[in-house]
Coordinates of C-alpha atoms in Angstrom, one line a residue:
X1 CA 58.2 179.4 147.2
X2 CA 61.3 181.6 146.4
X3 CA 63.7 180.5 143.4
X4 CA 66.3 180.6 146.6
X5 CA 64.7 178.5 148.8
X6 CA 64.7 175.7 145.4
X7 CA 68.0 176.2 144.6
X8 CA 69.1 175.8 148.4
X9 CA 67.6 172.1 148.5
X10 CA 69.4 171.6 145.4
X11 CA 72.8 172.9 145.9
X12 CA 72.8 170.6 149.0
X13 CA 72.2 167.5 147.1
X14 CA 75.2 168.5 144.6
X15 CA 78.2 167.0 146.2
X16 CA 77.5 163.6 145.2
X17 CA 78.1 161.4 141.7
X18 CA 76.3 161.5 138.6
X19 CA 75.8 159.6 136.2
X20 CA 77.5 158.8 133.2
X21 CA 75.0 158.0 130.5
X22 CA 71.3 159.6 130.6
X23 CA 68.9 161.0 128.1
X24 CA 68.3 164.5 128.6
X25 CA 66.3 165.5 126.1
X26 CA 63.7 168.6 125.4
X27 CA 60.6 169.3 122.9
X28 CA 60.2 172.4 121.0
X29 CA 57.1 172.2 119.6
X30 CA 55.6 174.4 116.8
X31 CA 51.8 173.6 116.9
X32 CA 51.6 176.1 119.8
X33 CA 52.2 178.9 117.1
X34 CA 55.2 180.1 118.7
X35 CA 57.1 180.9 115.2
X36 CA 54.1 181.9 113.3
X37 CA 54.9 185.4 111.4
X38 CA 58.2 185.2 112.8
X39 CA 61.1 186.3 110.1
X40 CA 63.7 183.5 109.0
X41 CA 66.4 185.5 110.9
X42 CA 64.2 186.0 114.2
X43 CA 63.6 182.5 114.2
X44 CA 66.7 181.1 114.1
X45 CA 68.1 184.0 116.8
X46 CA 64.8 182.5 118.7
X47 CA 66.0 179.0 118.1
X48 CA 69.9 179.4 118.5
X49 CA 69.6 181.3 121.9
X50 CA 67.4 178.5 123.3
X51 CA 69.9 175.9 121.6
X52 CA 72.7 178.0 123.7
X53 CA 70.4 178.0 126.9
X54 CA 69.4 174.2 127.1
X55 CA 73.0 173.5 126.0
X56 CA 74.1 175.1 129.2
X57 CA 71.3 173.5 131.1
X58 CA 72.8 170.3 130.4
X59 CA 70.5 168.7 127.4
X60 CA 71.7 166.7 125.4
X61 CA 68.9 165.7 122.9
X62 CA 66.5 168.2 121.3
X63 CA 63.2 166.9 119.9
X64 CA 62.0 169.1 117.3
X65 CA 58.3 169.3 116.1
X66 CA 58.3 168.7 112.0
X67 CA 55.2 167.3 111.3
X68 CA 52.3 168.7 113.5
X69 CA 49.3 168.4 110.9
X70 CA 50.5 166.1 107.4
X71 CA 52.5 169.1 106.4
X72 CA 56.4 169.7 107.0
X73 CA 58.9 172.4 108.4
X74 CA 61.5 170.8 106.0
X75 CA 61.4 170.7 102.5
X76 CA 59.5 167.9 101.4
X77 CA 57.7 166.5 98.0
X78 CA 55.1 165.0 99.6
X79 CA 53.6 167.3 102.3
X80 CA 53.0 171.3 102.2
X81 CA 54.9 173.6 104.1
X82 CA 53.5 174.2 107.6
X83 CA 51.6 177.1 108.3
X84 CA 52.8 176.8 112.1
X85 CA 56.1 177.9 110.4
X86 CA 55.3 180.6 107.6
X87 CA 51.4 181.4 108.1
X88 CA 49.6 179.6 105.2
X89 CA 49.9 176.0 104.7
X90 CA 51.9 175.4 101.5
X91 CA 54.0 179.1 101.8
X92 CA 57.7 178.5 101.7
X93 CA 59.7 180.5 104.3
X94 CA 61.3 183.9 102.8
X95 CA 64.2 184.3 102.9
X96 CA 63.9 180.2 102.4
X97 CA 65.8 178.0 104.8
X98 CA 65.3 174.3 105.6
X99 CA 64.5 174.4 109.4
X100 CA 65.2 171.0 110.0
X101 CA 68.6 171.1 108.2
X102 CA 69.3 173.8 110.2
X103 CA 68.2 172.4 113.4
X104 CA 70.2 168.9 112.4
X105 CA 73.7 171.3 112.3
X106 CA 73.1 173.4 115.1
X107 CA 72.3 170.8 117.3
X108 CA 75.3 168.5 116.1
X109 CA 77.4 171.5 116.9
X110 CA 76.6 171.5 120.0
X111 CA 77.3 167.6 121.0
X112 CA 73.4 167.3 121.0
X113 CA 71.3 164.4 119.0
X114 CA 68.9 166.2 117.3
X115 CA 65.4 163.7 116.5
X116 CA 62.7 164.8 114.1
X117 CA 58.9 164.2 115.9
X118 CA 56.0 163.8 113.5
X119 CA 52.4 163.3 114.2
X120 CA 51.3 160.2 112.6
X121 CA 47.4 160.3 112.3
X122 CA 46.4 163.9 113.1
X123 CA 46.0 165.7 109.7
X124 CA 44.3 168.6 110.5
X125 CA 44.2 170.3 114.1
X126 CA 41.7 172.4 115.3
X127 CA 43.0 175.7 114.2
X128 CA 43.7 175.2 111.0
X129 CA 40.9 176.7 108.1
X130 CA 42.4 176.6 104.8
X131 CA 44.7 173.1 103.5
X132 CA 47.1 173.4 100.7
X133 CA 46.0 171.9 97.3
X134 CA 48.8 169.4 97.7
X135 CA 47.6 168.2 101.7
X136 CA 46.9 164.5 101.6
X137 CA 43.5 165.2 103.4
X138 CA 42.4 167.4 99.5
X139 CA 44.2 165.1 97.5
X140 CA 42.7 162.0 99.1
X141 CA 40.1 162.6 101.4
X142 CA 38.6 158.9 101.7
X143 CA 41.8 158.4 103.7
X144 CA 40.5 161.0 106.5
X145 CA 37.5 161.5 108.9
X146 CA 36.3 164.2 110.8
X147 CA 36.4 164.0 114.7
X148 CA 35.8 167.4 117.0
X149 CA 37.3 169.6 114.8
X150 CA 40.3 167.4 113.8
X151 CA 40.9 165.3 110.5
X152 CA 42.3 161.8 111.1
X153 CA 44.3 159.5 108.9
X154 CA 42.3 156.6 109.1
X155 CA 44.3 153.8 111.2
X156 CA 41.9 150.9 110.0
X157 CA 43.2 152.0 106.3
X158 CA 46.3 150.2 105.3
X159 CA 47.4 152.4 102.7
X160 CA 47.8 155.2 105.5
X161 CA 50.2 153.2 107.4
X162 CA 51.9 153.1 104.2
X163 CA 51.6 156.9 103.1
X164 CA 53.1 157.8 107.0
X165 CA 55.8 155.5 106.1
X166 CA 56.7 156.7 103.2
X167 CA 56.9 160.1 105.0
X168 CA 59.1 159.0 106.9
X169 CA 61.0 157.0 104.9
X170 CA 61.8 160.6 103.1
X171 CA 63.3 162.2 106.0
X172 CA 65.4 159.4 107.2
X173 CA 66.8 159.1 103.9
X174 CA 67.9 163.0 103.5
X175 CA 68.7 164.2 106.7
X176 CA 71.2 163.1 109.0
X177 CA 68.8 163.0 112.4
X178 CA 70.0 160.9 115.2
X179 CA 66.3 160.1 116.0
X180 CA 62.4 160.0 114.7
X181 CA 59.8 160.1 117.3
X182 CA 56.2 160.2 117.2
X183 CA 54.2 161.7 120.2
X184 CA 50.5 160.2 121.8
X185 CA 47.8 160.8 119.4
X186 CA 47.1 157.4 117.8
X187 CA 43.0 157.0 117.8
X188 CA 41.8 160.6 118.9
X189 CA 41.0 161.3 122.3
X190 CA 37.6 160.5 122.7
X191 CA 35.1 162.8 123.1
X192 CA 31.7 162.3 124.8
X193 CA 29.2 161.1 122.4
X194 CA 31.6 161.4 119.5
X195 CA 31.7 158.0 117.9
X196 CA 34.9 157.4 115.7
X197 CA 33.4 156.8 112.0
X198 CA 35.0 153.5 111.2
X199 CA 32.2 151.1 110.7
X200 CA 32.6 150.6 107.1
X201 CA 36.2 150.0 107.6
X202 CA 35.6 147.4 110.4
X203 CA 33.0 145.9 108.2
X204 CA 35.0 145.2 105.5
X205 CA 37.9 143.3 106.6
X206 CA 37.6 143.0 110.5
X207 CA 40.9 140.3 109.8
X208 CA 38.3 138.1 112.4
X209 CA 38.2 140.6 115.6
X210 CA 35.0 140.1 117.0
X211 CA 35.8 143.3 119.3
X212 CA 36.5 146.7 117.5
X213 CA 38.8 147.7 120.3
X214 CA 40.9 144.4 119.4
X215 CA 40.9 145.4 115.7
X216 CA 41.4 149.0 116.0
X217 CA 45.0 148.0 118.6
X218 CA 45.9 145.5 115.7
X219 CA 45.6 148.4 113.1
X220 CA 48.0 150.5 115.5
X221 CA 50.1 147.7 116.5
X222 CA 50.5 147.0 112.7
X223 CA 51.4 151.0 111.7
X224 CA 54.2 150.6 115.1
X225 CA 55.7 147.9 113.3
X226 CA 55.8 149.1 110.1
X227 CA 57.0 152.1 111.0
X228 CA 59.9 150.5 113.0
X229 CA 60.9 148.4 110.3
X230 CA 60.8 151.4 107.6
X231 CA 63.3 153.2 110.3
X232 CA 66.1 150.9 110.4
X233 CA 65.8 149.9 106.8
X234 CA 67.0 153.1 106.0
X235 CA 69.5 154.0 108.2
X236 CA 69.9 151.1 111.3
X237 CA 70.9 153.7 113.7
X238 CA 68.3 156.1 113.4
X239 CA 66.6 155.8 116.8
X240 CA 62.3 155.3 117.0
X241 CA 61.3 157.0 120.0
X242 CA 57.7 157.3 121.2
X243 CA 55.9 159.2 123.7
X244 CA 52.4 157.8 125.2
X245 CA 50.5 159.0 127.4
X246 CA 51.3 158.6 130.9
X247 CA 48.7 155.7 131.7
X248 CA 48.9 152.3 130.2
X249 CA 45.9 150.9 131.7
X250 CA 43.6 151.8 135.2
X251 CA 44.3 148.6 137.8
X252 CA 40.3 148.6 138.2
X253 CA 40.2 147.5 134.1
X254 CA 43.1 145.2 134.8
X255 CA 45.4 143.8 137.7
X256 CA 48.5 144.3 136.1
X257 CA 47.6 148.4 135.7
X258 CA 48.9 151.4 137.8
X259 CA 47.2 152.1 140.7
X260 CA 45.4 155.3 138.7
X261 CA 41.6 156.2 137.2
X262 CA 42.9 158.5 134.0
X263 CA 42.1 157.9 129.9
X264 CA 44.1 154.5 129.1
X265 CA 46.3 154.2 126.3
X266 CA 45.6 150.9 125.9
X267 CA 41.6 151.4 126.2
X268 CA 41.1 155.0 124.6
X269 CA 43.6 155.7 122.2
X270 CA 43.8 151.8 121.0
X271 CA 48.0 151.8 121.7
X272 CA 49.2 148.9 123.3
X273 CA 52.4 150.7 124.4
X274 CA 53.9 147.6 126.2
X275 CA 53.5 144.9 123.3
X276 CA 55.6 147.8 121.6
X277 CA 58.4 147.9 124.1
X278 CA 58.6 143.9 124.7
X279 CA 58.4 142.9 121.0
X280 CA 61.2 145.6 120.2
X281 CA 59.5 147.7 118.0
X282 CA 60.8 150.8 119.4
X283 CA 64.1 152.0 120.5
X284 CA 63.0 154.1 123.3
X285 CA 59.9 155.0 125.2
X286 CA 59.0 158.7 127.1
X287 CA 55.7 158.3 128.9
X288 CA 54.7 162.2 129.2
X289 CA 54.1 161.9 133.2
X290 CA 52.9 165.2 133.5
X291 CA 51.2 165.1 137.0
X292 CA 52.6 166.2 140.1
X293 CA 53.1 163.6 143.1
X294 CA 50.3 163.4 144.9
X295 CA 47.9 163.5 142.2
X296 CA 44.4 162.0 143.2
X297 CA 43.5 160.7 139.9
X298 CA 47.3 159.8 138.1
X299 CA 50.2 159.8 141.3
X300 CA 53.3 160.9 139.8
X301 CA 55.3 158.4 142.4
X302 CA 52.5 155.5 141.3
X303 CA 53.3 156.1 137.6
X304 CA 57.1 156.1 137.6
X305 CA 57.3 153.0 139.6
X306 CA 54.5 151.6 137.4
X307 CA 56.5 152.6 134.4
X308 CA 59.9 151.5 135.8
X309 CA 58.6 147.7 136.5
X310 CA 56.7 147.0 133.3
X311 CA 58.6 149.0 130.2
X312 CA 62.0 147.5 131.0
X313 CA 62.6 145.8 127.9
X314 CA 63.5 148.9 126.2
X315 CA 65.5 152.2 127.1
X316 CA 62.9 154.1 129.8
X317 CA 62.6 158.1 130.0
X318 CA 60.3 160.1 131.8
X319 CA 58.6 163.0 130.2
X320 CA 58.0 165.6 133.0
X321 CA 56.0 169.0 133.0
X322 CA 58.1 172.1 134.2
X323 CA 55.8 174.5 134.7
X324 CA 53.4 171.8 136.9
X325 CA 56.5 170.4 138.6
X326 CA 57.2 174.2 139.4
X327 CA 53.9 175.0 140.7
X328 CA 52.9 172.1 143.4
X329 CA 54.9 172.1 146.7
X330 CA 56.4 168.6 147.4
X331 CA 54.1 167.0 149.9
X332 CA 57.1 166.3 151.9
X333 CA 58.5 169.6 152.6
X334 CA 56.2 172.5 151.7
X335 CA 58.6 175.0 151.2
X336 CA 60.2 173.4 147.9
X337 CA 58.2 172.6 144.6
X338 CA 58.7 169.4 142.8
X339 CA 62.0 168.9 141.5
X340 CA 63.8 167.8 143.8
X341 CA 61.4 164.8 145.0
X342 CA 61.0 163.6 141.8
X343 CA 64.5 163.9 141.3
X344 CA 65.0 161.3 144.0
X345 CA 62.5 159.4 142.5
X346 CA 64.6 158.6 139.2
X347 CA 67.4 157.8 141.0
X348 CA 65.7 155.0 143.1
X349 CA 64.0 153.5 139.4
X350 CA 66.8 151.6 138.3
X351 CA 65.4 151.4 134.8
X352 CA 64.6 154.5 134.4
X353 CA 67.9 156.3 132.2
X354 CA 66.7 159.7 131.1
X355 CA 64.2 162.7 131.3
X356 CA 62.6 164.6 128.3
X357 CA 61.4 168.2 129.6
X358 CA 58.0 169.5 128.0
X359 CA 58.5 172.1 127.1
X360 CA 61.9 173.7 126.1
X361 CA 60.4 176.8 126.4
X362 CA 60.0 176.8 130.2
X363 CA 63.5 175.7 130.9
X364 CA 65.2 178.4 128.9
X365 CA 62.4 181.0 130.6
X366 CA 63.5 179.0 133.9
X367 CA 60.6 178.5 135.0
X368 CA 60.6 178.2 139.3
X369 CA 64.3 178.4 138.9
X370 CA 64.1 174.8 136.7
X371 CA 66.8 175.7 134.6
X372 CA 69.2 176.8 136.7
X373 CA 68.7 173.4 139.3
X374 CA 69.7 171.8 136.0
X375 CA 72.7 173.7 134.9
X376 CA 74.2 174.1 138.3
X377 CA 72.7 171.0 139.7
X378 CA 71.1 167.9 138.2
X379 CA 72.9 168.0 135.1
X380 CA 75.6 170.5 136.2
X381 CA 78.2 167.6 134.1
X382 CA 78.2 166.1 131.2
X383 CA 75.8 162.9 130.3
X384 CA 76.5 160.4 126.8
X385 CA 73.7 158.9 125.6
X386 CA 72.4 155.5 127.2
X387 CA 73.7 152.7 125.2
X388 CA 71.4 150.7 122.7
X389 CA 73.2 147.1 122.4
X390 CA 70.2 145.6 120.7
X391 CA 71.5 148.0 117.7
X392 CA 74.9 148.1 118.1
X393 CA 76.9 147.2 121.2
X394 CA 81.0 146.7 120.0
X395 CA 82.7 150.0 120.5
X396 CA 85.0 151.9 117.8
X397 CA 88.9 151.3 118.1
X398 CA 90.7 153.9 119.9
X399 CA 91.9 157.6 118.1
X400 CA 95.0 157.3 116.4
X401 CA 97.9 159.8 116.2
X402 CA 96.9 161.5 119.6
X403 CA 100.1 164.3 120.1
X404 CA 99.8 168.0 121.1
X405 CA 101.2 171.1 118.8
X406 CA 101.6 174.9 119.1
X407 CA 99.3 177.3 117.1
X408 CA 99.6 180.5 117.3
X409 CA 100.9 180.0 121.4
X410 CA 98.0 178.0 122.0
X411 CA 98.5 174.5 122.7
X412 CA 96.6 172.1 120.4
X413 CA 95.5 168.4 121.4
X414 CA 94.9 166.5 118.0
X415 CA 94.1 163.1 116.8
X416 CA 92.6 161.3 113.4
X417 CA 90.1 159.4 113.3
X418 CA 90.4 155.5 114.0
X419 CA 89.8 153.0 110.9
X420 CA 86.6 151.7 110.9
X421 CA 84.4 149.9 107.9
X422 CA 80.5 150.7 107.8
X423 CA 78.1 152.6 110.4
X424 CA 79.1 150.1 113.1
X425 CA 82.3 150.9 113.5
X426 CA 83.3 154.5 112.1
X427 CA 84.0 157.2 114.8
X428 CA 81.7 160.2 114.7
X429 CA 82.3 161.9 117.3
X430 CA 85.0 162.2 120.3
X431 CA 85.1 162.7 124.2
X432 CA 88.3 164.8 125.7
X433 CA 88.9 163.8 129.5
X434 CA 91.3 166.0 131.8
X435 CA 92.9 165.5 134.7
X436 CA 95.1 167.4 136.8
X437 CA 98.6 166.4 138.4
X438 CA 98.2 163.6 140.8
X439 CA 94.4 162.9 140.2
X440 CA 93.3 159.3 139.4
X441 CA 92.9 158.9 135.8
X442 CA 88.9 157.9 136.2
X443 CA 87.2 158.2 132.8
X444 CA 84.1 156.8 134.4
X445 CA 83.3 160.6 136.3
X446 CA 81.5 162.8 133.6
X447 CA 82.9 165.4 136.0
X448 CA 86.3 165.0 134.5
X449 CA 85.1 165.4 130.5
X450 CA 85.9 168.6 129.1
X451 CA 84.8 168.3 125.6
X452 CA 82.2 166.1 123.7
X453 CA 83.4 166.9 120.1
X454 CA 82.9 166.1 116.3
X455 CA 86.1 167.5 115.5
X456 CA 89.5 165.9 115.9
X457 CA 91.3 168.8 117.4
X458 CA 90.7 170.8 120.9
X459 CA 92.4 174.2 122.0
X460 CA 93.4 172.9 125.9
X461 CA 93.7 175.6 128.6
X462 CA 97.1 176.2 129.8
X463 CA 97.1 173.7 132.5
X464 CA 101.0 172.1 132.9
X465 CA 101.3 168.7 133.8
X466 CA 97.8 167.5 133.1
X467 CA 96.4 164.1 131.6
X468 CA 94.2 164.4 128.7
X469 CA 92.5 161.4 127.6
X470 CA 90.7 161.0 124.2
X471 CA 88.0 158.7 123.2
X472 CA 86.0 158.0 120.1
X473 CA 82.2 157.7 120.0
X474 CA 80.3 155.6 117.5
X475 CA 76.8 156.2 116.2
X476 CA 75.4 155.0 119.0
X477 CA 77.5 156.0 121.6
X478 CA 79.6 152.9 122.0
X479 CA 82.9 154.6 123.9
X480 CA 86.7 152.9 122.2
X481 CA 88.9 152.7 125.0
X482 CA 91.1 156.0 125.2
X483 CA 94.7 157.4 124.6
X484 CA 96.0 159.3 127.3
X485 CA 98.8 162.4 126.6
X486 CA 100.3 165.0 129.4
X487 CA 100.4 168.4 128.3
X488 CA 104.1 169.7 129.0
X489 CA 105.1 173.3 128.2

């Protein structure tokens, strides 16, 4: 299939509304090596023209790999610098910069929320031969195991739960992220005669589960919570995001399951993703459907509407696979790939409020013209965040002082800030509307935004006679009502 024939299927969809308020977020992941033995400078020209490509794609959420293996690509007193950043576990960038700092001011600069994902168990991939003399796995080895190449933190040990924790607790505290989010690896995935060594763990405090799979969920469950808990401690608006994998349990292993026969969350990795979602111990949940419709073994069309009617209780975003979604024709009509079908899909899934692309990577490379069905398509306008009332639901008051001025010829719309006492109510960031002579003021069409801002100023092209409107944002995207100025010359 031709990029042309894609985009035509799009561009004939294009004419009607979108919406308002969606995720539309994207990983960049570093356990794939991509920055290995790449220069401070390179990598951040890497990172800043993808930050400029997805920006123009539409995203509005980047979710940026910091903890792959117990180690950090920030600065951190607890964990070793990653070797998936400078080469050698425990090797500080030169020149040294703080990747995630960076990341956190980039991204801010460009309206985006910017969330830190960490690996919670996995201390050791694969890949890796040599561990820094400070990695938790030398230092305290009775809190790993071994499985197929991998080193585990050990779920069944509490003081694990409580060393991830603290982890965490360290970046919320120092950096100004807008999210944390952990991805699927809880338990490993198993492997064919590979028992996970836990027996001695189970045997000493089973806390009365006579079934290890019970016990080993409850250890999970039990890190979820926590984890949650430590989150909003520290900052109440910082957002916990997880990503399962796409199959909560097979219908044949119980009624209630998708119509699928894929590894279970529930019954191989021990994550009982929707006790998570409908005891609120997370603020938002991505199941990584990476299949394409039609699947035999895990239906892409079976999963979203699985997904859709049983993990409503919390914010619902589907993590989709470009380059799969590129390569299989829609079943439908032969000529296009996937996109646009499952396009239609989120739109019929009422609960269903964002997308998270895997990877960034194959956006920016635009991948069977992916990127550009975005940018002049799908996401062709603006999105805010979905709103999170079960954190904060009352809007800021409105911006104060909203006049125009003359600098330098230019004309200048500026505001201040509104008053506003703790998280809950300070402005952090505004929205600039425009309308033109005779148009409806509708502040409800993201078509009509011109500017999502931080600053409290914005440079308006020379358009006599037109209605801006100003807005202020919240931490979590709570919209004040607006103030409303014509632009006379």
């Amino acid at each position: 299939m031709t990029a042309l024939m894609a985009w035509g299927l799009i561009s004939a969809w294009a004419g009607s509304g979108q919406p308002k308020r969606e995720f539309r977020g994207a990983w960049i992941q570093c356990v794939n090596g991509q920055f290995v033995g790449m220069s401070t400078e390179t990598m951040q020209q890497t990172l800043t023209y993808q930050l400029d490509e997805l920006k123009k794609d539409g995203v509005n959420a980047i979710i940026f790999q910091v903890r792959p293996e117990c180690d950090a690509l920030y600065e951190s007193k607890i964990e070793p610098w990653s070797r998936f950043l400078t080469g050698k576990q425990g090797k500080a960038p030169e020149p040294y910069w703080d990747p995630l700092a960076w990341m956190i001011e980039q991204c801010h600069k460009r309206g985006m929320e910017l969330h830190a994902w960490i690996n919670p168990y996995r201390a050791k991939t694969k890949t890796t031969n040599e561990l820094a003399n400070n990695h938790i796995a030398v230092r305290r080895p009775d809190l790993v195991f071994s499985y197929d190449g991998l080193f585990i933190l050990n779920p069944g040990i509490p003081e694990c739960t409580k060393y991830t924790c603290e982890v965490v607790r360290d970046i919320v505290r120092r950096y100004d992220i807008d999210g944390l989010h952990i991805d699927d690896y809880f338990y490993p995935y198993p492997v064919a005669g590979v028992p996970i060594p836990d027996d001695a763990q189970y045997q000493a405090d089973n806390r009365g589960f006579t079934v290890r799979g019970d016990w080993r969920r409850d250890n999970v469950n039990r890190f979820i919570k926590q984890l949650y808990e430590t989150i909003h401690q520290e900052k109440p608006w910082v957002k916990f995001g997880v990503s399962p994998f796409g199959i909560y349990r097979n219908k044949r292993n119980d009624p209630n399951g998708s119509n699928t026969s894929g590894l279970q969350n529930y019954d191989d990795l021990y994550a009982d993703v929707l006790l998570w979602v409908n005891n609120g111990w997370l603020d938002y949940c991505v199941p990584q459907l990476y299949w394409e419709i039609g699947h035999k073994a895990a239906d892409y069309q079976e999963l979203i509407t699985w997904w859709n009617s049983h993990a409503a209780n919390r914010p619902l975003y589907i993590g989709e696979d470009i380059e799969r979604t590129a390569k299989h024709p829609d079943p439908q009509n032969p000529r296009s790939h996937q996109l646009p079908a499952k396009y239609r899909l989120h739109q019929q899934m009422r609960n269903v409020n964002g997308w998270v692309l895997w990877y960034a990577k194959a956006a920016v490379d635009n991948i069977g013209n992916y990127g550009m069905a975005l940018r002049n398509g799908y996401w062709r306008t603006p999105a805010l965040q979905p709103l999170m009332p079960f954190i904060d639901g009352t809007a800021p008051k409105k911006p104060r002082k909203v006049k125009f001025i003359t600098d330098n010829g230019r004309k200048v719309l500026k505001w201040k800030a509104p008053k506003g006492k703790g998280w809950k109510d300070e402005a952090v960031k505004y929205i600039v509307y425009r309308f033109m002579p005779n148009q409806p003021i509708d502040t409800e069409d993201p078509a009509n935004i011109v500017c999502m801002t931080g600053n409290t100023w914005f440079v308006t092209p020379d358009n006599n006679g037109a209605t801006y409107v100003v807005t202020a944002l919240d931490r979590m995207n709570n919209e004040s009502q607006g103030v409303s100025k014509v632009l006379k010359y």
